[in-house]
Amino acid sequence: MSKFYLLAYNSAQAVGWSYMLLKMGSHFALGGATDTLYDGVKMSLQVFQTLAMLELVHAMLGLVRSSVQVTMQQLFARMYITWAILYSLPPAQLSLGFPILLFAWTVTEVIRYSMYAVSLVTSPPFFLVWLRYTFFIIAYPMGLVGELMVSYSGRTYAEEHDIFAVKLPNKLNITFHFPSVILVFMVLYIIFFNPMYIHMFGQRKKVLGGKKEE
Amino acid sequence: MGLEIVTARGSKPVVTLPAQPASSTIGDLKRAIGSAKPKYKDVNRQELRMEAKGKFVKDEDTLESLGITDGSTLYFKDRGLQIGWNTVFLAEYMGPLLVYLLFYIRPWVVYGDVASKEICLTAHIAAAAWVFHYAKRVLETIFVHRFSNATMPISNLFKNCSYYWGFTAYCAYHINHPLYTSPADTQVFISLGLFLLCELGNFTIHVLLRNLRPAGSKERKIPFPNSNPLSQMQGFVSCPNYTYEIGAWISFSIMTQCLPVGLFTLAGAYQMILWAQGKHKNYRKEFKDYPRRKAIIPFLL
């Protein structure tokens, strides 16, 4: 039963992200500029990326093998960029970083969700496995650059318009300075990129290294 | 034939030691490996195992007791650059002292011109309590604690210092801010009282644990309450030192009514709960007659 549900979920996501990839392709093919891309895809991005929160439930219920912690980290990063940065800070939407990260995200997700969907029915074809463990080599750095760029583009706006700001005095003696948080997250992204990238190479060696011998 | 020392991962040869007397210990072996291979001169860096993926063997165990004879193979793991527990503790606690005092004594460095603003009594009390807490920790590290392990990996130093120094700055920034608002006096003084009680309780348990273990030994015994009423907590939980520590920080949070301190308390409590559960499990595994207790919160957890 859960298999049908997961098949439906993964297929829907694969379709959604494919749609975004196609929209992106046609936008540029028709001569669209990099700063007008966001308007055309924002609805789909928000819907399908937010829908991915379900994956946290899947992990918690044990429907899938993924660890809750890793899923949470991944989802947090995506939701942060999608809502806290892109949705809340208009200049970020105009950044060149957006098409860069959108390309990395869409291709990654199309491969990932297709892989999951196919794996539910049959053993995935080598080509798909190869894609999954190879595309990351350019997708990870692209994603990092795109996310850093949109974050940076939005910072000044966040400062000037006191986005999400909490100031003193208040009863709980707490403050929230969003531009500082953006900066901290940018640094953390850079710090955590290396171990994650290396981990993926390790995974690649484990999965593809073996298959090559067949 | 000698003793083959190979790496746990990949079984690559490290060194072959000449045959050792049956009564020599793992510690002796490690020193021999350290002489043969200068990289591992610090024996704390060496981990020896009977099986490649097995648990490490203790320094005190003799070759005879482990069944190691001429021609045996032992597996080696490099624990990486090590640093003494004392060193790490002192480094990580200096931050909270120095960083907090920076915000308290020289606020203009952080907030700009604040000459006109008077510091409220609560901020003074908070500074005293904070400094007291960490000065106590430094003194306990030097005079009270007896550690099971001499060293830990050096990466812990950076991780731990970031945690302590970072959170200190976060809390100190808010409490010493010119726009900080104190809660009512009653709240401040009652919480201060509870804070001091928990500090005393925590100290009581540290002394109790120290007295359990003779100097220079790594012996482990079941801790029990003594004549000090605050030690009664030991009868209810495995790690009452953590219980009191969390209690002290909850009190400090309420005393300052400062959410950043509350977040710091939550982070610390989360870590201590994990440690307490681990220790509790070890106690129960090690001692068949371990009394019925919880790990860290009486009756609950």
Short mmCIF file of C-alpha atoms in Angstrom, two decimals:
data_model
loop_
_atom_site.label_atom_id
_atom_site.label_comp_id
_atom_site.label_asym_id
_atom_site.label_seq_id
_atom_site.Cartn_x
_atom_site.Cartn_y
_atom_site.Cartn_z
CA MET A 1 0.00 0.00 0.00
CA SER A 2 2.68 2.43 1.01
CA LYS A 3 4.42 1.44 -2.20
CA PHE A 4 1.62 2.91 -4.28
CA TYR A 5 1.71 6.09 -2.27
CA LEU A 6 5.48 6.45 -2.58
CA LEU A 7 5.31 5.70 -6.29
CA ALA A 8 2.69 8.43 -6.70
CA TYR A 9 4.65 10.88 -4.55
CA ASN A 10 8.00 10.34 -6.28
CA SER A 11 6.43 10.43 -9.74
CA ALA A 12 4.61 13.67 -8.94
CA GLN A 13 7.84 15.25 -7.75
CA ALA A 14 9.74 14.02 -10.80
CA VAL A 15 7.06 15.58 -13.02
CA GLY A 16 7.03 18.83 -11.06
CA TRP A 17 10.77 19.34 -11.18
CA SER A 18 10.87 18.33 -14.87
CA TYR A 19 8.27 20.98 -15.55
CA MET A 20 10.42 23.58 -13.82
CA LEU A 21 13.45 22.49 -15.81
CA LEU A 22 11.50 22.77 -19.06
CA LYS A 23 10.08 26.16 -18.06
CA MET A 24 13.62 27.30 -17.39
CA GLY A 25 14.81 25.98 -20.74
CA SER A 26 12.02 27.64 -22.68
CA HIS A 27 12.45 30.90 -20.78
CA PHE A 28 16.01 31.23 -21.96
CA ALA A 29 15.37 29.73 -25.39
CA LEU A 30 12.82 32.48 -25.98
CA GLY A 31 15.41 35.09 -25.01
CA GLY A 32 14.30 35.64 -21.42
CA ALA A 33 16.67 37.47 -19.05
CA THR A 34 18.17 35.92 -15.90
CA ASP A 35 16.37 38.37 -13.65
CA THR A 36 12.88 37.48 -14.90
CA LEU A 37 13.11 33.73 -14.43
CA TYR A 38 11.85 33.70 -10.83
CA ASP A 39 8.42 35.12 -11.65
CA GLY A 40 7.65 32.31 -14.04
CA VAL A 41 8.68 29.43 -11.79
CA LYS A 42 8.05 30.66 -8.27
CA MET A 43 4.67 28.94 -7.89
CA SER A 44 5.98 25.52 -8.92
CA LEU A 45 9.14 25.95 -6.87
CA GLN A 46 7.19 26.83 -3.75
CA VAL A 47 4.66 24.03 -4.23
CA PHE A 48 7.03 21.18 -5.01
CA GLN A 49 9.81 22.19 -2.64
CA THR A 50 7.35 22.62 0.25
CA LEU A 51 5.66 19.35 -0.65
CA ALA A 52 9.03 17.70 0.00
CA MET A 53 8.43 18.25 3.72
CA LEU A 54 6.47 15.01 3.45
CA GLU A 55 9.81 13.25 3.15
CA LEU A 56 10.46 14.05 6.79
CA VAL A 57 7.31 12.12 7.67
CA HIS A 58 8.36 9.25 5.40
CA ALA A 59 11.70 9.01 7.19
CA MET A 60 10.13 9.25 10.64
CA LEU A 61 7.58 6.55 9.84
CA GLY A 62 10.26 4.33 8.39
CA LEU A 63 8.59 4.27 4.97
CA VAL A 64 11.98 4.98 3.45
CA ARG A 65 15.50 4.12 4.50
CA SER A 66 16.76 7.70 4.72
CA SER A 67 17.82 8.98 8.12
CA VAL A 68 15.63 11.61 9.77
CA GLN A 69 18.60 13.80 10.58
CA VAL A 70 19.99 13.95 7.04
CA THR A 71 16.52 14.55 5.59
CA MET A 72 15.94 17.36 8.08
CA GLN A 73 19.22 19.07 7.19
CA GLN A 74 18.52 18.83 3.47
CA LEU A 75 14.96 20.07 3.80
CA PHE A 76 15.93 22.90 6.13
CA ALA A 77 18.52 24.16 3.64
CA ARG A 78 16.03 24.07 0.75
CA MET A 79 13.16 25.66 2.69
CA TYR A 80 15.50 28.37 3.98
CA ILE A 81 16.53 29.37 0.45
CA THR A 82 13.05 29.02 -1.02
CA TRP A 83 11.14 30.95 1.66
CA ALA A 84 13.48 32.93 3.91
CA ILE A 85 15.67 34.19 1.07
CA LEU A 86 13.89 34.06 -2.29
CA TYR A 87 10.31 34.67 -1.16
CA SER A 88 11.14 37.30 1.46
CA LEU A 89 13.90 39.27 -0.27
CA PRO A 90 12.96 40.56 -3.76
CA PRO A 91 16.52 41.45 -4.84
CA ALA A 92 17.46 37.78 -4.37
CA GLN A 93 14.90 36.88 -7.05
CA LEU A 94 16.81 38.97 -9.58
CA SER A 95 20.19 37.45 -8.80
CA LEU A 96 22.15 35.45 -11.37
CA GLY A 97 22.46 32.93 -8.57
CA PHE A 98 18.83 31.95 -9.00
CA PRO A 99 19.06 30.33 -12.45
CA ILE A 100 22.29 28.67 -11.33
CA LEU A 101 20.74 27.08 -8.26
CA LEU A 102 17.51 26.29 -10.07
CA PHE A 103 19.38 24.33 -12.71
CA ALA A 104 21.30 22.40 -10.04
CA TRP A 105 18.17 21.71 -8.01
CA THR A 106 15.87 20.73 -10.90
CA VAL A 107 18.26 18.30 -12.59
CA THR A 108 19.24 16.78 -9.23
CA GLU A 109 15.62 16.30 -8.21
CA VAL A 110 14.47 14.90 -11.56
CA ILE A 111 17.22 12.27 -11.32
CA ARG A 112 16.62 11.60 -7.62
CA TYR A 113 12.84 11.22 -7.78
CA SER A 114 12.97 9.18 -11.00
CA MET A 115 15.45 6.89 -9.31
CA TYR A 116 13.21 6.46 -6.26
CA ALA A 117 10.11 5.87 -8.39
CA VAL A 118 11.77 3.32 -10.64
CA SER A 119 13.42 1.53 -7.68
CA LEU A 120 9.98 0.89 -6.20
CA VAL A 121 9.03 -1.14 -9.25
CA THR A 122 12.24 -2.62 -10.56
CA SER A 123 16.01 -2.46 -10.28
CA PRO A 124 17.05 0.94 -11.66
CA PRO A 125 18.91 0.99 -14.97
CA PHE A 126 22.64 1.60 -14.70
CA PHE A 127 22.31 4.86 -16.64
CA LEU A 128 20.07 6.34 -13.94
CA VAL A 129 22.36 5.19 -11.14
CA TRP A 130 25.33 6.63 -13.01
CA LEU A 131 23.52 9.98 -13.37
CA ARG A 132 22.60 10.04 -9.70
CA TYR A 133 26.16 9.50 -8.57
CA THR A 134 27.80 11.67 -11.23
CA PHE A 135 25.72 14.79 -11.75
CA PHE A 136 26.40 15.90 -8.20
CA ILE A 137 29.98 16.63 -9.24
CA ILE A 138 28.81 19.81 -10.96
CA ALA A 139 25.47 20.17 -9.19
CA TYR A 140 26.92 20.57 -5.69
CA PRO A 141 29.28 23.44 -6.52
CA MET A 142 26.58 25.06 -8.68
CA GLY A 143 24.08 24.81 -5.87
CA LEU A 144 26.55 26.29 -3.41
CA VAL A 145 27.43 29.21 -5.68
CA GLY A 146 23.79 29.89 -6.52
CA GLU A 147 22.71 29.79 -2.88
CA LEU A 148 25.56 32.04 -1.78
CA MET A 149 24.76 34.53 -4.53
CA VAL A 150 21.04 34.80 -3.79
CA SER A 151 21.76 35.09 -0.05
CA TYR A 152 24.27 37.86 -0.65
CA SER A 153 21.92 39.68 -3.00
CA GLY A 154 19.17 39.70 -0.40
CA ARG A 155 21.20 40.85 2.61
CA THR A 156 21.07 44.58 2.05
CA TYR A 157 17.31 44.52 1.53
CA ALA A 158 16.91 42.51 4.75
CA GLU A 159 18.92 45.12 6.61
CA GLU A 160 17.13 48.13 5.15
CA HIS A 161 13.63 46.75 5.64
CA ASP A 162 14.18 45.04 9.02
CA ILE A 163 12.95 41.74 7.60
CA PHE A 164 12.14 39.33 10.47
CA ALA A 165 13.84 41.74 12.88
CA VAL A 166 13.25 41.49 16.63
CA LYS A 167 14.64 44.40 18.59
CA LEU A 168 15.24 45.33 22.22
CA PRO A 169 13.66 46.15 24.57
CA ASN A 170 11.27 43.19 24.88
CA LYS A 171 10.09 40.88 27.65
CA LEU A 172 12.25 37.94 26.63
CA ASN A 173 15.37 40.00 26.05
CA ILE A 174 15.91 38.44 22.65
CA THR A 175 16.97 39.91 19.35
CA PHE A 176 16.91 38.60 15.82
CA HIS A 177 19.07 40.22 13.18
CA PHE A 178 18.34 38.48 9.92
CA PRO A 179 21.29 39.91 7.92
CA SER A 180 23.68 38.44 10.54
CA VAL A 181 21.95 35.08 10.32
CA ILE A 182 22.25 35.17 6.52
CA LEU A 183 25.97 35.81 6.86
CA VAL A 184 26.42 32.99 9.39
CA PHE A 185 24.54 30.57 7.15
CA MET A 186 26.67 31.55 4.18
CA VAL A 187 29.77 30.70 6.19
CA LEU A 188 28.26 27.42 7.42
CA TYR A 189 27.35 26.45 3.84
CA ILE A 190 30.95 26.91 2.80
CA ILE A 191 32.25 24.96 5.81
CA PHE A 192 29.89 22.04 5.32
CA PHE A 193 30.32 21.86 1.56
CA ASN A 194 33.67 20.09 1.66
CA PRO A 195 32.82 17.09 3.87
CA MET A 196 29.52 16.60 2.04
CA TYR A 197 31.15 16.74 -1.38
CA ILE A 198 33.82 14.27 -0.31
CA HIS A 199 31.17 11.99 1.19
CA MET A 200 29.35 11.92 -2.16
CA PHE A 201 32.55 10.94 -3.93
CA GLY A 202 32.92 8.13 -1.43
CA GLN A 203 29.36 7.01 -2.14
CA ARG A 204 30.09 7.20 -5.86
CA LYS A 205 33.12 4.99 -5.52
CA LYS A 206 31.13 2.50 -3.47
CA VAL A 207 28.17 2.31 -5.84
CA LEU A 208 29.76 2.82 -9.25
CA GLY A 209 33.17 1.33 -8.52
CA GLY A 210 31.58 -2.04 -7.93
CA LYS A 211 29.27 -1.89 -10.93
CA LYS A 212 32.14 -1.15 -13.28
CA GLU A 213 33.64 -4.52 -12.45
CA GLU A 214 30.56 -6.43 -13.65
CA MET B 1 58.16 -14.72 14.74
CA GLY B 2 57.18 -11.69 16.75
CA LEU B 3 53.92 -9.74 16.96
CA GLU B 4 52.33 -8.41 13.78
CA ILE B 5 50.77 -5.00 14.15
CA VAL B 6 48.53 -4.15 11.18
CA THR B 7 46.01 -1.39 10.45
CA ALA B 8 42.39 -2.11 11.33
CA ARG B 9 41.31 -0.74 7.94
CA GLY B 10 43.00 -2.62 5.14
CA SER B 11 45.34 -4.73 7.28
CA LYS B 12 48.38 -2.82 6.12
CA PRO B 13 51.52 -3.58 8.14
CA VAL B 14 52.45 -1.01 10.74
CA VAL B 15 55.36 -2.74 12.46
CA THR B 16 56.44 -6.19 13.61
CA LEU B 17 57.48 -6.29 17.23
CA PRO B 18 59.90 -8.88 18.62
CA ALA B 19 58.34 -11.51 20.89
CA GLN B 20 57.18 -10.02 24.20
CA PRO B 21 56.98 -11.64 27.64
CA ALA B 22 53.49 -12.94 28.51
CA SER B 23 53.30 -10.72 31.57
CA SER B 24 53.85 -7.49 29.66
CA THR B 25 50.85 -5.27 29.09
CA ILE B 26 49.14 -3.58 26.14
CA GLY B 27 50.64 -0.37 27.49
CA ASP B 28 54.13 -1.87 27.11
CA LEU B 29 53.27 -2.86 23.55
CA LYS B 30 52.15 0.69 22.77
CA ARG B 31 55.39 2.11 24.11
CA ALA B 32 57.31 -0.38 21.97
CA ILE B 33 55.30 0.67 18.91
CA GLY B 34 55.97 4.31 19.80
CA SER B 35 59.73 3.65 19.91
CA ALA B 36 59.67 1.84 16.60
CA LYS B 37 57.42 4.38 14.90
CA PRO B 38 58.02 7.97 16.13
CA LYS B 39 54.71 9.13 14.63
CA TYR B 40 52.96 7.21 17.39
CA LYS B 41 55.25 8.31 20.22
CA ASP B 42 52.14 9.62 21.99
CA VAL B 43 50.66 6.32 23.15
CA ASN B 44 47.30 8.01 23.65
CA ARG B 45 47.04 8.16 19.91
CA GLN B 46 47.24 4.37 19.59
CA GLU B 47 44.28 2.08 19.70
CA LEU B 48 44.90 -1.66 19.60
CA ARG B 49 42.24 -4.25 18.95
CA MET B 50 42.05 -8.05 18.90
CA GLU B 51 39.77 -7.90 15.87
CA ALA B 52 39.83 -5.39 13.03
CA LYS B 53 36.42 -3.99 13.91
CA GLY B 54 36.42 -4.96 17.56
CA LYS B 55 36.58 -2.89 20.71
CA PHE B 56 39.91 -1.54 21.90
CA VAL B 57 41.98 -3.47 24.46
CA LYS B 58 42.91 -1.74 27.69
CA ASP B 59 46.44 -0.62 28.50
CA GLU B 60 46.42 -2.48 31.83
CA ASP B 61 45.61 -5.91 30.34
CA THR B 62 48.48 -8.39 30.03
CA LEU B 63 49.26 -10.25 26.81
CA GLU B 64 48.71 -13.47 28.73
CA SER B 65 45.16 -12.52 29.82
CA LEU B 66 44.22 -11.64 26.25
CA GLY B 67 45.67 -14.81 24.78
CA ILE B 68 48.28 -12.98 22.73
CA THR B 69 51.22 -15.19 21.93
CA ASP B 70 54.19 -15.19 19.60
CA GLY B 71 52.92 -14.91 16.01
CA SER B 72 49.63 -13.17 16.95
CA THR B 73 48.28 -10.26 14.95
CA LEU B 74 46.93 -7.11 16.55
CA TYR B 75 44.92 -4.41 14.80
CA PHE B 76 45.92 -0.78 15.03
CA LYS B 77 43.86 2.40 14.78
CA ASP B 78 45.37 5.87 14.76
CA ARG B 79 43.15 8.07 16.93
CA GLY B 80 44.68 11.18 15.45
CA LEU B 81 46.40 14.07 17.17
CA GLN B 82 45.38 13.97 20.82
CA ILE B 83 45.02 16.69 23.37
CA GLY B 84 44.72 16.36 27.13
CA TRP B 85 41.28 16.62 28.76
CA ASN B 86 42.64 19.20 31.17
CA THR B 87 43.88 21.33 28.29
CA VAL B 88 40.55 21.19 26.47
CA PHE B 89 38.50 21.97 29.58
CA LEU B 90 40.64 24.94 30.52
CA ALA B 91 40.63 26.35 26.97
CA GLU B 92 36.89 26.00 26.57
CA TYR B 93 36.16 27.58 29.98
CA MET B 94 38.49 30.56 29.52
CA GLY B 95 36.23 31.78 26.73
CA PRO B 96 33.10 32.12 28.86
CA LEU B 97 35.11 34.02 31.46
CA LEU B 98 36.93 36.40 29.14
CA VAL B 99 34.18 36.94 26.59
CA TYR B 100 31.44 37.59 29.16
CA LEU B 101 33.66 39.98 31.08
CA LEU B 102 34.42 41.87 27.87
CA PHE B 103 30.72 42.62 27.36
CA TYR B 104 30.23 43.42 31.04
CA ILE B 105 33.29 45.49 31.84
CA ARG B 106 33.82 47.22 28.49
CA PRO B 107 30.31 47.43 26.96
CA TRP B 108 31.24 50.35 24.70
CA VAL B 109 33.49 48.02 22.71
CA VAL B 110 30.39 46.13 21.66
CA TYR B 111 27.47 48.56 21.92
CA GLY B 112 29.14 51.88 21.17
CA ASP B 113 28.66 54.88 23.44
CA VAL B 114 26.69 53.74 26.49
CA ALA B 115 28.25 56.03 29.09
CA SER B 116 24.91 57.46 30.15
CA LYS B 117 23.16 54.14 30.73
CA GLU B 118 23.24 52.69 34.23
CA ILE B 119 23.77 48.94 34.55
CA CYS B 120 20.84 47.36 36.38
CA LEU B 121 21.34 45.21 39.48
CA THR B 122 20.26 42.05 37.68
CA ALA B 123 23.02 42.47 35.10
CA HIS B 124 25.55 42.74 37.96
CA ILE B 125 24.16 39.65 39.64
CA ALA B 126 24.14 37.77 36.34
CA ALA B 127 27.78 38.63 35.68
CA ALA B 128 28.76 37.47 39.16
CA ALA B 129 26.82 34.22 38.77
CA TRP B 130 28.23 33.53 35.30
CA VAL B 131 31.82 34.13 36.38
CA PHE B 132 31.27 32.09 39.53
CA HIS B 133 29.96 29.18 37.47
CA TYR B 134 32.94 29.03 35.15
CA ALA B 135 35.56 29.84 37.80
CA LYS B 136 34.13 26.90 39.75
CA ARG B 137 34.51 24.73 36.66
CA VAL B 138 38.14 25.74 36.17
CA LEU B 139 38.95 24.99 39.81
CA GLU B 140 37.15 21.65 39.65
CA THR B 141 39.12 20.73 36.52
CA ILE B 142 42.37 21.46 38.32
CA PHE B 143 41.59 20.11 41.79
CA VAL B 144 38.59 17.81 41.79
CA HIS B 145 37.98 15.80 38.64
CA ARG B 146 39.68 12.48 37.90
CA PHE B 147 39.32 11.58 34.24
CA SER B 148 39.07 8.06 32.83
CA ASN B 149 40.74 9.02 29.59
CA ALA B 150 43.84 11.14 29.42
CA THR B 151 43.16 12.59 26.00
CA MET B 152 40.60 13.30 23.29
CA PRO B 153 40.97 14.06 19.55
CA ILE B 154 42.11 17.60 18.83
CA SER B 155 39.06 18.33 16.67
CA ASN B 156 37.06 18.35 19.91
CA LEU B 157 38.98 21.43 21.01
CA PHE B 158 37.69 23.52 18.11
CA LYS B 159 34.19 22.14 18.36
CA ASN B 160 33.91 22.66 22.12
CA CYS B 161 35.48 26.11 22.13
CA SER B 162 33.16 27.29 19.36
CA TYR B 163 30.19 26.07 21.38
CA TYR B 164 31.19 27.70 24.68
CA TRP B 165 32.70 30.89 23.33
CA GLY B 166 29.90 31.35 20.80
CA PHE B 167 27.05 30.89 23.25
CA THR B 168 28.79 33.10 25.82
CA ALA B 169 28.89 35.94 23.32
CA TYR B 170 25.25 35.29 22.42
CA CYS B 171 24.06 35.39 26.06
CA ALA B 172 26.39 38.16 27.23
CA TYR B 173 25.31 40.39 24.33
CA HIS B 174 21.71 40.36 25.49
CA ILE B 175 22.14 40.52 29.28
CA ASN B 176 24.63 43.40 29.14
CA HIS B 177 22.77 45.30 26.43
CA PRO B 178 21.79 48.88 27.33
CA LEU B 179 18.19 47.98 26.46
CA TYR B 180 18.12 44.81 28.58
CA THR B 181 14.98 44.64 30.80
CA SER B 182 15.21 42.93 34.15
CA PRO B 183 12.33 40.84 35.51
CA ALA B 184 10.86 41.63 38.96
CA ASP B 185 13.15 41.55 41.99
CA THR B 186 11.36 38.57 43.58
CA GLN B 187 11.92 36.53 40.45
CA VAL B 188 15.57 37.50 40.37
CA PHE B 189 16.30 36.65 43.99
CA ILE B 190 14.38 33.37 44.15
CA SER B 191 16.06 32.16 40.96
CA LEU B 192 19.43 33.28 42.26
CA GLY B 193 18.83 31.18 45.36
CA LEU B 194 17.93 28.15 43.26
CA PHE B 195 20.96 28.77 41.04
CA LEU B 196 23.30 28.73 44.04
CA LEU B 197 21.62 25.61 45.44
CA CYS B 198 22.15 23.79 42.15
CA GLU B 199 25.78 24.94 41.97
CA LEU B 200 26.31 23.53 45.45
CA GLY B 201 24.52 20.33 44.48
CA ASN B 202 26.66 19.95 41.37
CA PHE B 203 29.82 20.48 43.42
CA THR B 204 28.64 17.94 46.02
CA ILE B 205 28.29 15.28 43.34
CA HIS B 206 31.68 16.10 41.82
CA VAL B 207 33.31 15.57 45.22
CA LEU B 208 31.29 12.39 45.76
CA LEU B 209 32.50 11.00 42.43
CA ARG B 210 36.09 11.99 43.11
CA ASN B 211 36.07 10.15 46.41
CA LEU B 212 34.78 7.05 44.66
CA ARG B 213 38.00 6.75 42.70
CA PRO B 214 41.48 6.42 44.22
CA ALA B 215 44.18 8.75 42.86
CA GLY B 216 45.79 7.57 39.61
CA SER B 217 43.26 4.81 39.04
CA LYS B 218 40.64 4.33 36.37
CA GLU B 219 38.46 2.23 38.66
CA ARG B 220 34.69 2.37 38.32
CA LYS B 221 32.23 1.90 41.22
CA ILE B 222 28.53 2.55 41.74
CA PRO B 223 28.03 6.01 43.31
CA PHE B 224 25.68 6.28 46.32
CA PRO B 225 24.39 9.25 48.36
CA ASN B 226 26.45 10.28 51.40
CA SER B 227 25.70 12.38 54.48
CA ASN B 228 25.26 15.56 52.41
CA PRO B 229 21.49 16.07 51.79
CA LEU B 230 22.19 17.38 48.27
CA SER B 231 23.76 14.02 47.45
CA GLN B 232 20.36 12.35 47.83
CA MET B 233 19.86 13.08 44.14
CA GLN B 234 22.37 10.29 43.45
CA GLY B 235 19.79 7.84 44.77
CA PHE B 236 17.31 8.84 42.07
CA VAL B 237 19.47 9.30 38.98
CA SER B 238 22.72 8.01 37.54
CA CYS B 239 24.08 11.48 36.68
CA PRO B 240 22.91 13.97 39.32
CA ASN B 241 25.78 16.31 38.43
CA TYR B 242 24.04 16.91 35.09
CA THR B 243 20.67 17.22 36.81
CA TYR B 244 22.01 20.01 38.99
CA GLU B 245 23.80 21.62 36.06
CA ILE B 246 20.57 21.82 34.05
CA GLY B 247 18.81 23.10 37.19
CA ALA B 248 21.40 25.85 37.57
CA TRP B 249 20.95 26.98 33.99
CA ILE B 250 17.15 26.93 34.15
CA SER B 251 17.47 29.11 37.25
CA PHE B 252 19.86 31.46 35.46
CA SER B 253 17.47 31.71 32.51
CA ILE B 254 14.56 32.62 34.77
CA MET B 255 16.72 34.99 36.79
CA THR B 256 17.65 36.97 33.68
CA GLN B 257 14.41 36.24 31.79
CA CYS B 258 16.54 36.06 28.70
CA LEU B 259 15.53 33.72 25.87
CA PRO B 260 19.09 33.39 24.47
CA VAL B 261 20.08 31.94 27.85
CA GLY B 262 17.08 29.63 27.57
CA LEU B 263 18.33 28.43 24.18
CA PHE B 264 21.81 27.87 25.63
CA THR B 265 20.16 25.89 28.45
CA LEU B 266 18.25 23.77 25.94
CA ALA B 267 21.36 23.02 23.92
CA GLY B 268 23.31 22.03 27.03
CA ALA B 269 20.44 19.98 28.41
CA TYR B 270 20.10 18.10 25.13
CA GLN B 271 23.78 17.15 25.18
CA MET B 272 23.76 16.22 28.86
CA ILE B 273 20.69 14.04 28.44
CA LEU B 274 22.49 12.08 25.74
CA TRP B 275 25.60 11.72 27.91
CA ALA B 276 23.54 10.71 30.95
CA GLN B 277 21.67 8.06 28.99
CA GLY B 278 24.97 6.67 27.75
CA LYS B 279 26.50 6.59 31.22
CA HIS B 280 23.34 5.07 32.67
CA LYS B 281 23.47 2.30 30.08
CA ASN B 282 27.14 1.65 30.87
CA TYR B 283 26.50 1.49 34.60
CA ARG B 284 23.72 -1.03 34.08
CA LYS B 285 25.86 -3.12 31.77
CA GLU B 286 28.89 -3.04 34.03
CA PHE B 287 27.18 -3.69 37.38
CA LYS B 288 24.68 -6.53 37.61
CA ASP B 289 23.35 -5.18 40.90
CA TYR B 290 22.89 -1.59 39.73
CA PRO B 291 20.03 0.01 41.70
CA ARG B 292 16.79 1.13 40.03
CA ARG B 293 17.39 4.71 38.94
CA LYS B 294 16.65 7.01 36.05
CA ALA B 295 19.42 8.51 33.96
CA ILE B 296 19.06 12.23 34.63
CA ILE B 297 15.55 13.37 35.66
CA PRO B 298 14.14 11.65 38.77
CA PHE B 299 11.25 9.30 37.93
CA LEU B 300 11.10 10.53 34.34
CA LEU B 301 14.15 10.14 32.13
#
